[in-house]
Short mmCIF file of C-alpha atoms in Angstrom, two decimals:
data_model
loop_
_atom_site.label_atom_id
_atom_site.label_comp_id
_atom_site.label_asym_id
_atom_site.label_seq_id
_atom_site.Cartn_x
_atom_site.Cartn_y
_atom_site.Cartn_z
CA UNK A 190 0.04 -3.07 26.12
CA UNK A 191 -1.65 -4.72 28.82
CA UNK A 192 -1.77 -8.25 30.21
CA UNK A 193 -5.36 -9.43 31.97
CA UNK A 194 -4.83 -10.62 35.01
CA UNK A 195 -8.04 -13.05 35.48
CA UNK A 196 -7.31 -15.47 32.10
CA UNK A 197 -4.86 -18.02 31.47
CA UNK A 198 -2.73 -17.40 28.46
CA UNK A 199 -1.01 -19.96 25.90
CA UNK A 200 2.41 -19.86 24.11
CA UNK A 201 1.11 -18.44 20.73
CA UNK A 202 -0.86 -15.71 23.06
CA UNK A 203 -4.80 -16.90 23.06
CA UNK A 204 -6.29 -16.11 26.16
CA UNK A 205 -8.52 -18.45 28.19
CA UNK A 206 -11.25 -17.40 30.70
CA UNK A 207 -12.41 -20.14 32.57
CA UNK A 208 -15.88 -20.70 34.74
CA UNK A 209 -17.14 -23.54 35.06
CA UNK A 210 -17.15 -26.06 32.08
CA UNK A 211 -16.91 -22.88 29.70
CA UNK A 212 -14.13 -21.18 28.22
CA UNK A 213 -14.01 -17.83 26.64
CA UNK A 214 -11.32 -17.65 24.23
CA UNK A 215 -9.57 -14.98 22.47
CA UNK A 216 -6.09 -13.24 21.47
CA UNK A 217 -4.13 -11.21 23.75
CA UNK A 218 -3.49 -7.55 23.24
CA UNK A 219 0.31 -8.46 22.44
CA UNK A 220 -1.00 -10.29 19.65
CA UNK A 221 -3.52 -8.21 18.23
CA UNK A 222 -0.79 -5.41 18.37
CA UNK A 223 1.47 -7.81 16.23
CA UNK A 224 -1.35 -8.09 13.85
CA UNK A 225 -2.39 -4.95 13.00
CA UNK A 226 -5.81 -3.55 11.63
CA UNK A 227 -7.61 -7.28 11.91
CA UNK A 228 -9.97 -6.99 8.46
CA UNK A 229 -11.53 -10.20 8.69
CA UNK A 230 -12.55 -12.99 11.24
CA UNK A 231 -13.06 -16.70 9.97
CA UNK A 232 -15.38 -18.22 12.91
CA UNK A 233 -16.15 -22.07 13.29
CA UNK A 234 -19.73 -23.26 13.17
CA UNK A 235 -21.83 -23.49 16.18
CA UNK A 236 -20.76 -27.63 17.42
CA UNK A 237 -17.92 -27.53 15.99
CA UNK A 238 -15.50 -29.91 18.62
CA UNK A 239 -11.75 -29.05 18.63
CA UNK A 240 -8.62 -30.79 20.64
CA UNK A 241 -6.50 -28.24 22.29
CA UNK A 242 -4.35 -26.30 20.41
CA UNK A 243 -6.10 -27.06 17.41
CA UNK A 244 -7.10 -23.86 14.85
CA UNK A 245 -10.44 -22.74 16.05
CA UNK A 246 -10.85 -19.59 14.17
CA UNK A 247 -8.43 -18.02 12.32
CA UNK A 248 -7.76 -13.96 11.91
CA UNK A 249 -7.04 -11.56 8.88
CA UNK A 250 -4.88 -8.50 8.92
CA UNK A 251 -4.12 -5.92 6.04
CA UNK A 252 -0.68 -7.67 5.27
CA UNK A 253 -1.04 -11.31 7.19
CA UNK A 254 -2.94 -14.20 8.51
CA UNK A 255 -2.87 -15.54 11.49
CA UNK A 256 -4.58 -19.31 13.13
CA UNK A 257 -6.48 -18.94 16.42
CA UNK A 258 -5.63 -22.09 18.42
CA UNK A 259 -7.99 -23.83 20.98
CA UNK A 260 -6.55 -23.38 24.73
CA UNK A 261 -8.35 -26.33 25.57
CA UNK A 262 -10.21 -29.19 24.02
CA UNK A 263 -14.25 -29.04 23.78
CA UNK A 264 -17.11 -28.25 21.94
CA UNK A 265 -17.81 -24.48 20.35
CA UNK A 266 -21.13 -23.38 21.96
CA UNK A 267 -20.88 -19.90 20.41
CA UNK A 268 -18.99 -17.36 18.48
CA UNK A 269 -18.60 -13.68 18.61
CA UNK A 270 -20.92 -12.80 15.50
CA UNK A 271 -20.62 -9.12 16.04
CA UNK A 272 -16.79 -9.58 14.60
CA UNK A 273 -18.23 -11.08 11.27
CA UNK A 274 -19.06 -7.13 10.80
CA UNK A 275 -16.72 -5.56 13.03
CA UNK A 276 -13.37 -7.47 13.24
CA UNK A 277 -11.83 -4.88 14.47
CA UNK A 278 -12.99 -5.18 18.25
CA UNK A 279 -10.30 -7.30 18.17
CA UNK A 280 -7.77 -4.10 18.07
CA UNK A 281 -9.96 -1.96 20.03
CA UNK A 282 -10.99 -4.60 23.18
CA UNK A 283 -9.19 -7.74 22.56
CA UNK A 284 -10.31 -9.15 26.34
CA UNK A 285 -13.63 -8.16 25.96
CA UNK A 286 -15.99 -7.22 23.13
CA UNK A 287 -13.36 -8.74 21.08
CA UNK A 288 -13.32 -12.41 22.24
CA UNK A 289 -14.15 -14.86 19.60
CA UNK A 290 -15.91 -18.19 20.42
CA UNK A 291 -16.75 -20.26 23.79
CA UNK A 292 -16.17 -23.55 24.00
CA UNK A 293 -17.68 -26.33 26.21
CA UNK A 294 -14.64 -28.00 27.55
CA UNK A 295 -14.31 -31.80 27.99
CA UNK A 296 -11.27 -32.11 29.86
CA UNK A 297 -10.99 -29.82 33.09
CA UNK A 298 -6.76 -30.79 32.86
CA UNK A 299 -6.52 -28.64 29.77
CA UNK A 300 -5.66 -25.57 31.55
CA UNK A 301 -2.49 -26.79 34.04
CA UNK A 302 -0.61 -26.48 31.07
CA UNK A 303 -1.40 -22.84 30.17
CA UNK A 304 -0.18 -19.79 31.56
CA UNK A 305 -0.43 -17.57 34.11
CA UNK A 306 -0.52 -14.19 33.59
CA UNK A 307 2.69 -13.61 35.23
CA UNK A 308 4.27 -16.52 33.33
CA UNK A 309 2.92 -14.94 30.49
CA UNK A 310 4.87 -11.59 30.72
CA UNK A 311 7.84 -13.32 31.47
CA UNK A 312 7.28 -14.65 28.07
CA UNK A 313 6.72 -11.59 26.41
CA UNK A 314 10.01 -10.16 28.34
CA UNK A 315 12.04 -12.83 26.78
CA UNK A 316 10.64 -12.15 23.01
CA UNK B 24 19.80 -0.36 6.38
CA UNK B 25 19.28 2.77 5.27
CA UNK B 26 17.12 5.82 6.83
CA UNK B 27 15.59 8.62 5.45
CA UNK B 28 16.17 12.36 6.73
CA UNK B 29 12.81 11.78 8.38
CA UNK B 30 13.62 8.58 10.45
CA UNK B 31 13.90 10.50 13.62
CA UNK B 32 10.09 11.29 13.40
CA UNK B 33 8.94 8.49 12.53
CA UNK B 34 10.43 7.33 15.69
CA UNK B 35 8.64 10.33 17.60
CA UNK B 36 5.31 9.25 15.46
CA UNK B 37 6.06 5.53 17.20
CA UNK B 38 6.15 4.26 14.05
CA UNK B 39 6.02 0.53 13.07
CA UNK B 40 9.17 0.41 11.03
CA UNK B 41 9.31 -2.27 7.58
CA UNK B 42 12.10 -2.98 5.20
CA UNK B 43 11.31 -2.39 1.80
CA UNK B 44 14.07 -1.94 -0.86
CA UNK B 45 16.90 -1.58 1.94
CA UNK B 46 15.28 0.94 3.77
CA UNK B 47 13.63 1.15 7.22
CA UNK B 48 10.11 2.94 6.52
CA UNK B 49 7.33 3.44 8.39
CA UNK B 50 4.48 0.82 8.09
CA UNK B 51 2.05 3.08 9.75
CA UNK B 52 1.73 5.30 12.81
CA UNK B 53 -1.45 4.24 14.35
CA UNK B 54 -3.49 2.26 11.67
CA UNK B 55 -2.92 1.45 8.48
CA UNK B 56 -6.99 1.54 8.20
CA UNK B 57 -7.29 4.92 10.22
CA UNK B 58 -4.62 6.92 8.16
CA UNK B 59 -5.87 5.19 4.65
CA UNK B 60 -9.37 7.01 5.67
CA UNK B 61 -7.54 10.39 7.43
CA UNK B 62 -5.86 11.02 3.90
CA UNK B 63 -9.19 10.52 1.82
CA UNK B 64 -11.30 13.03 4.25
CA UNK B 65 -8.38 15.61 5.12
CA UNK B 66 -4.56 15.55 4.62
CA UNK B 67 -1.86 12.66 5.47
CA UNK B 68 1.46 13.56 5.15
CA UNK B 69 4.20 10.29 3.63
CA UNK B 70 7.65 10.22 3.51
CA UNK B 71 8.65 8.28 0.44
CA UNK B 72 12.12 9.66 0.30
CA UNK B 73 13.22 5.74 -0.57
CA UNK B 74 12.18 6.26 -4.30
CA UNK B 75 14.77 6.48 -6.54
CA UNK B 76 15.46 10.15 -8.40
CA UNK B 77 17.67 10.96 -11.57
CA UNK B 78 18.14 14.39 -13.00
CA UNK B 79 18.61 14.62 -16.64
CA UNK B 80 20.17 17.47 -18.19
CA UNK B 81 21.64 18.82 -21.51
CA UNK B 82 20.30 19.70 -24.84
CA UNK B 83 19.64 15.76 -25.57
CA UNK B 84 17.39 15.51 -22.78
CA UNK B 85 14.23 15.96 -25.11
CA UNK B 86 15.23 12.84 -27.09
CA UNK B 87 16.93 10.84 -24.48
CA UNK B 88 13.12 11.02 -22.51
CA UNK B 89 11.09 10.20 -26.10
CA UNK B 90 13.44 7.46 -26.77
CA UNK B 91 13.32 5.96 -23.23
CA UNK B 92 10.43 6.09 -22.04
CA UNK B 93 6.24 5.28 -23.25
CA UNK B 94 4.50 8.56 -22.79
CA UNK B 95 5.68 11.49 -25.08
CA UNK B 96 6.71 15.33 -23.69
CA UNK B 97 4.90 16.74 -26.29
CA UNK B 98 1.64 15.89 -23.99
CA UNK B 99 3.65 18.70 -21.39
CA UNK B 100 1.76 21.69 -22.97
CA UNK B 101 1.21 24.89 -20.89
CA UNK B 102 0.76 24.49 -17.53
CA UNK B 103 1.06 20.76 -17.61
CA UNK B 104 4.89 19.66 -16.44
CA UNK B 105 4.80 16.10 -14.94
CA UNK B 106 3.54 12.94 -16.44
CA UNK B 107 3.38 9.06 -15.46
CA UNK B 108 5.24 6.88 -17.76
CA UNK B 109 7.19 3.23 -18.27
CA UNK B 110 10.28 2.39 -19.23
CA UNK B 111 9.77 -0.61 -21.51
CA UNK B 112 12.59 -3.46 -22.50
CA UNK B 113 12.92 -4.10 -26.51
CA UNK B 114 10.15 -6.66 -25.83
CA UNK B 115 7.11 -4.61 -24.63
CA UNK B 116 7.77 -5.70 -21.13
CA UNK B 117 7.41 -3.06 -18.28
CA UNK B 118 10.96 -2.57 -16.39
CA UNK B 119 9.67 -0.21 -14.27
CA UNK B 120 6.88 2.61 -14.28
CA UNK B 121 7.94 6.69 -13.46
CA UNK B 122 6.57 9.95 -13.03
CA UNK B 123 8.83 12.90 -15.22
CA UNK B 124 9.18 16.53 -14.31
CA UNK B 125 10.07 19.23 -16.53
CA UNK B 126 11.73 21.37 -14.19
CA UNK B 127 13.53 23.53 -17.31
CA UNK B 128 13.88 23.16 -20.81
CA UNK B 129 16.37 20.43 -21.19
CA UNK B 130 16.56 20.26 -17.64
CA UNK B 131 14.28 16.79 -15.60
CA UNK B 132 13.66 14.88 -12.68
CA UNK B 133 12.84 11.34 -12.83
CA UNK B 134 11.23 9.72 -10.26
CA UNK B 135 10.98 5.53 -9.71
CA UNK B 136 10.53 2.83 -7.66
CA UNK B 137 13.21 2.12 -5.03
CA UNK B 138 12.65 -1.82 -6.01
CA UNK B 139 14.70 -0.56 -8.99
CA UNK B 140 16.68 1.82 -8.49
CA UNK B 141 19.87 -0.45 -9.85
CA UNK B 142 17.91 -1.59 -12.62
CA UNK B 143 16.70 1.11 -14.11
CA UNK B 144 19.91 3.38 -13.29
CA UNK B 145 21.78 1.23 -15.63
CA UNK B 146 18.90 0.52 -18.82
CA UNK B 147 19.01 4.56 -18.31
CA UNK B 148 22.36 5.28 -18.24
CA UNK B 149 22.94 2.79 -20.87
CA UNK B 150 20.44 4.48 -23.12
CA UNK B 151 21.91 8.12 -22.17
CA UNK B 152 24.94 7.10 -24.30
CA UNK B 153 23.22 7.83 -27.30
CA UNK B 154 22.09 11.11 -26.37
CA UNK B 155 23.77 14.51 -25.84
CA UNK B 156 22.57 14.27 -21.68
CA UNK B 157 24.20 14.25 -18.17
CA UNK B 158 21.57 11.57 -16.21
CA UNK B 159 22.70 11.91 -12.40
CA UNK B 160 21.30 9.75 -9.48
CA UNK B 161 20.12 12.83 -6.75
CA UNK B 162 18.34 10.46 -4.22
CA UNK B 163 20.92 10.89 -1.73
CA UNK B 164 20.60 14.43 -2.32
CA UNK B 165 17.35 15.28 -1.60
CA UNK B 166 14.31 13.84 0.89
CA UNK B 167 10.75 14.09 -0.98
CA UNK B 168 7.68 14.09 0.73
CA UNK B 169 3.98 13.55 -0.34
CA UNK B 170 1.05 15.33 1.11
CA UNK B 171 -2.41 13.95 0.25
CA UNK B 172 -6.02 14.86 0.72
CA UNK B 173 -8.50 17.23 -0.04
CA UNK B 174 -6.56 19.94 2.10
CA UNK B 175 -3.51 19.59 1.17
CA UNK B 176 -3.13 22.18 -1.49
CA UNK B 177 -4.85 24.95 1.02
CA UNK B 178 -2.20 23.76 3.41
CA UNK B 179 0.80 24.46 1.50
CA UNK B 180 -0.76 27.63 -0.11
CA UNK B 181 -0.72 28.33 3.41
CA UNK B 182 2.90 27.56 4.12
CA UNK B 183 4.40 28.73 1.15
CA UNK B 184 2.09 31.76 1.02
CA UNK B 185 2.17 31.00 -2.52
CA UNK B 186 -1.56 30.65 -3.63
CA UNK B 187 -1.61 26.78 -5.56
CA UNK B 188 -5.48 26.42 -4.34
CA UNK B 189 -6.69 25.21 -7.34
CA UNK B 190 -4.29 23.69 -9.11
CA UNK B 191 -4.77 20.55 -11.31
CA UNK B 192 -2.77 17.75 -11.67
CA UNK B 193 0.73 17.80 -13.01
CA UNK B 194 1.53 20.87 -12.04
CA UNK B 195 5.44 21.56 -10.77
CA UNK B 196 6.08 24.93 -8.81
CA UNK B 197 9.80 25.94 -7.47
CA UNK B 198 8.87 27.94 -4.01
CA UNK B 199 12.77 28.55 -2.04
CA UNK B 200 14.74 25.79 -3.43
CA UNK B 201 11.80 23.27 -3.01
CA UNK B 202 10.05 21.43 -5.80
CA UNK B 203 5.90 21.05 -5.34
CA UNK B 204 4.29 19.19 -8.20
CA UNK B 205 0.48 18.33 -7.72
CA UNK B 206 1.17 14.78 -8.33
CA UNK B 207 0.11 11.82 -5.98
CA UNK B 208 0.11 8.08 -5.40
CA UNK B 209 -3.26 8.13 -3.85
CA UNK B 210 -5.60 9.80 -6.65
CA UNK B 211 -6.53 12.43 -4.08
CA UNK B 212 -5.82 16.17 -4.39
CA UNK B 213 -2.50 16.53 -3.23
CA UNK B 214 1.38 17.48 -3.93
CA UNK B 215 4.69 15.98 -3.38
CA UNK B 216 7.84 17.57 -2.59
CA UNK B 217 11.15 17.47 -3.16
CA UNK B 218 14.06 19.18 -1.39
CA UNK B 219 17.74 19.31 0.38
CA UNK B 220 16.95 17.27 3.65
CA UNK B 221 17.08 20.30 5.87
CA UNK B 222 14.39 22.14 4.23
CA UNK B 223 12.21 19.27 4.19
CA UNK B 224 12.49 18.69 7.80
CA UNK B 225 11.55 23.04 8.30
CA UNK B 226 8.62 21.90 6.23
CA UNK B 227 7.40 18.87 8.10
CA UNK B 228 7.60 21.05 11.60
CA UNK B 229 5.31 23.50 9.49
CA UNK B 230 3.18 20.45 8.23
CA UNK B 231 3.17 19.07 11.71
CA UNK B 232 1.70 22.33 13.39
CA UNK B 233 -1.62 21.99 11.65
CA UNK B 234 -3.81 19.38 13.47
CA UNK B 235 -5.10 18.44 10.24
CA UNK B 236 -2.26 16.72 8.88
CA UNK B 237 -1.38 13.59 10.24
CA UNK B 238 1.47 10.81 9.32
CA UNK B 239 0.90 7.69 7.22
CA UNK B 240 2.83 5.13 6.17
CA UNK B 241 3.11 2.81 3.22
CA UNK B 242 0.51 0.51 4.19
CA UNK B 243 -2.23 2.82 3.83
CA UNK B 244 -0.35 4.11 0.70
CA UNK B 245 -0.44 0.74 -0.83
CA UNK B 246 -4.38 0.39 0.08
CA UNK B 247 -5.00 4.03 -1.18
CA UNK B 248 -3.36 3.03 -4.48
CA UNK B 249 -5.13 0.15 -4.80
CA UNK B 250 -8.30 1.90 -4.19
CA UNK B 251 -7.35 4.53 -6.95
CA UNK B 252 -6.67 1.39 -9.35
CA UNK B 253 -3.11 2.42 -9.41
CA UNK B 254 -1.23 -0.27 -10.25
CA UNK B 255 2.50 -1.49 -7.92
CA UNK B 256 5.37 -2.68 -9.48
CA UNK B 257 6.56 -6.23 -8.84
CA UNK B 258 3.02 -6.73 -7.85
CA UNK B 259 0.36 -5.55 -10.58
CA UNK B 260 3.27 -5.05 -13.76
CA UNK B 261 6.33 -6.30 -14.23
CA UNK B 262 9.04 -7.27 -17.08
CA UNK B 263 6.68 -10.26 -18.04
CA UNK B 264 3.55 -7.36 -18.46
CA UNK B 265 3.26 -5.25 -21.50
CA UNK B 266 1.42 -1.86 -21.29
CA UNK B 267 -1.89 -2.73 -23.10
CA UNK B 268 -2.66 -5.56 -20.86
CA UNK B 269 -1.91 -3.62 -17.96
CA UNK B 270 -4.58 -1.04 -19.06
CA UNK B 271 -1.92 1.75 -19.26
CA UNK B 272 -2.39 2.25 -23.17
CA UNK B 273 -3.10 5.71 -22.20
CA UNK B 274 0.83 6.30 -21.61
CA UNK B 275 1.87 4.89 -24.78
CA UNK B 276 2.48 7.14 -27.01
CA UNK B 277 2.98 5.27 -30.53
CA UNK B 278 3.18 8.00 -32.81
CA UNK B 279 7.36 8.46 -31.70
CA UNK B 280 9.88 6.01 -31.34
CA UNK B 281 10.94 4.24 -28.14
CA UNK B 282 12.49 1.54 -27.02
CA UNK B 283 9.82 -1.76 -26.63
CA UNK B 284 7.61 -0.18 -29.61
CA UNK B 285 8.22 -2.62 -32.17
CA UNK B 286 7.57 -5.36 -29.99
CA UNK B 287 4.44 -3.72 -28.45
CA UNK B 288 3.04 -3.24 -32.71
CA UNK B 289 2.82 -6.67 -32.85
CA UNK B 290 1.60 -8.05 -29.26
CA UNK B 291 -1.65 -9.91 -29.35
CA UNK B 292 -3.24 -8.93 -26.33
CA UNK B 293 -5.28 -11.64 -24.76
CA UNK B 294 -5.81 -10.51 -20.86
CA UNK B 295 -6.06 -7.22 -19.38
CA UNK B 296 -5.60 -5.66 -15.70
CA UNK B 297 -8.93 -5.80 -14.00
CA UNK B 298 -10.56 -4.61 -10.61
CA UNK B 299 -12.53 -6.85 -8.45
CA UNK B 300 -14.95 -5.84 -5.24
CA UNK B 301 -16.46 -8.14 -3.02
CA UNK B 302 -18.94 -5.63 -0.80
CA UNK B 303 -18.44 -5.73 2.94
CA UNK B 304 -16.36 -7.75 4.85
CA UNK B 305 -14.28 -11.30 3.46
CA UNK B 306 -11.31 -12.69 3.05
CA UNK B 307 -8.67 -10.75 1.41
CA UNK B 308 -6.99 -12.77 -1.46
CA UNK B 309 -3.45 -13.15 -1.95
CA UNK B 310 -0.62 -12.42 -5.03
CA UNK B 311 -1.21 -15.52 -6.92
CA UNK B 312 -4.49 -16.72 -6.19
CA UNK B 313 -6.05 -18.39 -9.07
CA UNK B 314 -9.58 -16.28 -10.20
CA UNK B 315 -12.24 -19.00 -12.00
CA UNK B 316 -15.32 -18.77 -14.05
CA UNK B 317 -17.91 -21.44 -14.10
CA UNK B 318 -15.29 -23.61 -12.66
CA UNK B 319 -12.11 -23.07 -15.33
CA UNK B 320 -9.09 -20.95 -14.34
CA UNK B 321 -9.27 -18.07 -16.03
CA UNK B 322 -6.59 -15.39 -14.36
CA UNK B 323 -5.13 -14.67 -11.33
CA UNK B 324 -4.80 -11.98 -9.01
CA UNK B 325 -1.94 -9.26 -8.46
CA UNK B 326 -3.45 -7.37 -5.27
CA UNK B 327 -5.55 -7.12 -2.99
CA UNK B 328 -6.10 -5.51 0.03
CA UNK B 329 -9.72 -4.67 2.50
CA UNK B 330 -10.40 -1.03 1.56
CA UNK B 331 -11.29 1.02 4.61
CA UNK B 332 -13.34 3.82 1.66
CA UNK B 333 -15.45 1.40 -0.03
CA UNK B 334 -15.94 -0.79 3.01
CA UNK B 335 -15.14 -3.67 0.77
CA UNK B 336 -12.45 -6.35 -0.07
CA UNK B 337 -11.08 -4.88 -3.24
CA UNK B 338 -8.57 -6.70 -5.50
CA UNK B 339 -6.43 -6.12 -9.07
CA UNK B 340 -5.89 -8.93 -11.61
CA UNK B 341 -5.74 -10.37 -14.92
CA UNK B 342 -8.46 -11.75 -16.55
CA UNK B 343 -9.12 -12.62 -20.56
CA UNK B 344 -10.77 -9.59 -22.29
CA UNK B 345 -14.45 -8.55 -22.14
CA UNK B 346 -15.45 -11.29 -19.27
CA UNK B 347 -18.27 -9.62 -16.91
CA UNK B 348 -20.00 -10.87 -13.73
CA UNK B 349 -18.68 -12.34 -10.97
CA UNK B 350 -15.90 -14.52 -10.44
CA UNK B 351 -14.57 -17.14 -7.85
CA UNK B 352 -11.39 -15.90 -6.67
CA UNK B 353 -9.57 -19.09 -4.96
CA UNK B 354 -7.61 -17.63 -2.15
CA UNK B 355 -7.14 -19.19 1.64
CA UNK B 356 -11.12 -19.80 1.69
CA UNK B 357 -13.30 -19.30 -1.75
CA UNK B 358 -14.32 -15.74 -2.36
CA UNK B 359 -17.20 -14.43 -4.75
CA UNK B 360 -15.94 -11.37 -6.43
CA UNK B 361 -17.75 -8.77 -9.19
CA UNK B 362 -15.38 -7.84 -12.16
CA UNK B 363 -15.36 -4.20 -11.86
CA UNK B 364 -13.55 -1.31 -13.15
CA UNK B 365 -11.57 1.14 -11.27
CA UNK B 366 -10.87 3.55 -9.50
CA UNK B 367 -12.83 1.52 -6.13
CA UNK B 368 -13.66 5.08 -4.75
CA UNK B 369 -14.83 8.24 -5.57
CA UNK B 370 -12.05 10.39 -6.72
CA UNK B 371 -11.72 14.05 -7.12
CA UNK B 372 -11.35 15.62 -11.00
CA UNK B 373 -8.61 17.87 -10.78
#
């Protein structure tokens, strides 16, 4: 299992990667590996504004569901279309080809709350 | 909880471990997906030693099985020995379904689900009474083993160095104190076998040697039963279910007398067990959710699962009888889904 080191993490193990005013979000390989085979991705529209923490997309495995939640408040600018045919990039590349929308944030304070990736696999240690 | 003789692989296998009827099993080894596709193209290799076996013996055995169960013996003719069957209550309903052996004459294995192994240990013992029979629970005594896929009977001809290349379905062979019966859970060519513990685990080192056999778990064996249009227990049937509804007429046998018949003679039946596809990828519904036509509620669903094979969300329900087209099945979002009849692949005639 690995950890990225370059994103910011929350409790219910998104991942954030922040540059600029936009943030790539998806689900860390912890989580994915809890899931199992993912078999279906629900995406948000294009526009579609969210508050931190709120569902943003939410994922399908073989025997459960699972809401993605919004690191950080903003507006979705664009989704990860390819997963509408192949959700499971999520499995194989869960920091990369696998992320699943990018938000335009509109409040830069979002992300002192989140994780580091070190605080993050303290977390993990504990579960 | 309990283990099974083969527990120490599945470890080895890093198997994601589930309970299911007070046993740890393995979930799957790598992906449920992967192995659901591995078995349907070459050979997977399932422990299922949690099922529940009885062994019925004595010169009542004949009559104890007729009166007990749907499906008749008298369908075992030549080479045929096994057979799928039900064990109905005195009104129709399902208690459990079961696959039969003849291993002698008067001499039978009975195999069922571990959900019930209480259950239907007492409804059979209680019904032995009556008959001139020993009925004995061996589950503790033995491990059994499925292997499924188009290879698998070239791999245990192999093995065995017994040739059972082309053997059909239902088929029961006795090689060294083992059991092989060309039987399956998956619809694909395959066997299962059943054996002391020790020479199971010779077997799966043999097994394990050829790169073409792999481990799977019961996840893909629930979505490779589902893409047969093999019904579950608890899930598709149940005590509530009667065997025409259920579209498994086909192992009633109402020409000899059994327990649930009477009932069954006089059963309207409104709704029968359907299959459902939506092609490509969608949400998978859920146990329970409601199925409408033009709006009205017209059944609801029993299983469902994304089948890896067809590439398609694939579902199991009940519906009212003769309804085609498509339906709207109502599960976490709305889902369009074709009425369709199953098996959801292509499966092999054997």
């Amino acid at each position: 299992m690995t950890i990225k080191e370059d994103v910011l993490y929350t409790k219910e193990h998104e991942w954030v990667k922040v540059d600029g005013d936009i943030a790539t979000v998806g689900i860390s390989d912890y989580a994915q590996e809890q899931l199992g085979d993912i078999v279906y991705v629900e995406l948000p529209e294009k526009g579609k504004v969210v508050k931190q923490m709120e569902t943003v997309a939410t994922i399908e495995a073989v025997k459960t569901a699972a809401d993605v939640y919004s690191p950080v408040s903003g507006e979705v600018i664009e989704v990860n279309s390819d997963l509408e045919n192949k959700p499971e990039l999520i499995n194989e590349d869960p920091y990369g080809k696998g992320w699943i929308v990018k938000l335009k944030m509109t409040n830069p304070d979002d992300v002192k709350g989140l994780l580091s990736a070190e605080d993050y696999k303290k977390l993990l240690e504990e579960q | 909880m309990k283990r099974t003789p083969f527990f120490d692989f599945h470890k080895k296998y890093n198997a994601k471990f589930i309970e299911f009827a007070g046993y740890e099993m393995p979930l799957y080894y790598t992906s449920m997906l992967d192995e659901s596709v591995w078995t349907r193209k070459k050979a997977s290799l399932f422990d299922v030693s949690h099922m529940a076996r009885f062994l019925v013996e004595g010169e009542g055995s004949y009559d104890f099985i007729e009166y007990s169960f749907t499906n008749s013996l008298r369908k075992l003719k030549g080479d045929v020995k096994a057979q799928y069957t039900l064990i109905l209550n005195d009104k129709g309903g399902i208690i459990d379904d079961a696959y039969i052996y003849k291993l002698e004459v008067d001499r039978f294995l009975i195999v069922v689900n571990a959900a019930n192994h209480a259950k239907d240990w007492d409804v059979l013992h209680e019904r032995s009474k009556k008959f001139k029979v020993s009925l004995k629970d061996i589950t503790e005594d033995m491990g059994q083993l499925a292997l499924q896929g188009p290879y698998s009977l070239d791999i245990i001809t192999n093995i065995f160095k017994k040739d059972i290349t082309s053997a059909k379905r239902n088929r029961v062979f006795m090689f060294d104190d083992v059991i092989i019966t060309s039987t399956g859970y998956t619809g694909e060519k395959g066997v299962e076998i059943y054996g002391s513990p020790d020479k199971l685990i010779k077997i799966v080192k043999e097994l394990l040697k050829n790169p073409e056999v792999r481990w799977a778990g019961l996840g893909a064996r629930d979505i490779l039963r589902l893409e047969a249009g093999y019904p579950l227990y608890g899930n598709d049937i149940d005590e509530e279910t009667d065997p025409f509804s259920a579209n498994l007429g086909w192992v009633v046998s109402m020409d000899k007398e059994f327990v649930g018949k009477e009932a069954l003679k006089s059963k309207d039946i409104k709704v029968k067990r359907r299959g459902f596809i939506h092609r490509g990828r969608g949400s998978v519904p859920k146990k329970g959710d409601k199925i409408l036509l033009d709006g009205e509620e017209i059944g609801y669903i029993t299983s469902a699962t994304y089948s890896p094979n067809a590439s398609s969300v694939i579902a199991m329900g009940y519906i009212p009888l003769d309804i085609k087209g498509r339906v709207l099945v109502k599960s976490r979002r709305e889902v369009y889904m074709d009425i369709t009849d199953y098996p959801f692949v292509k499966l092999p005639k054997w």
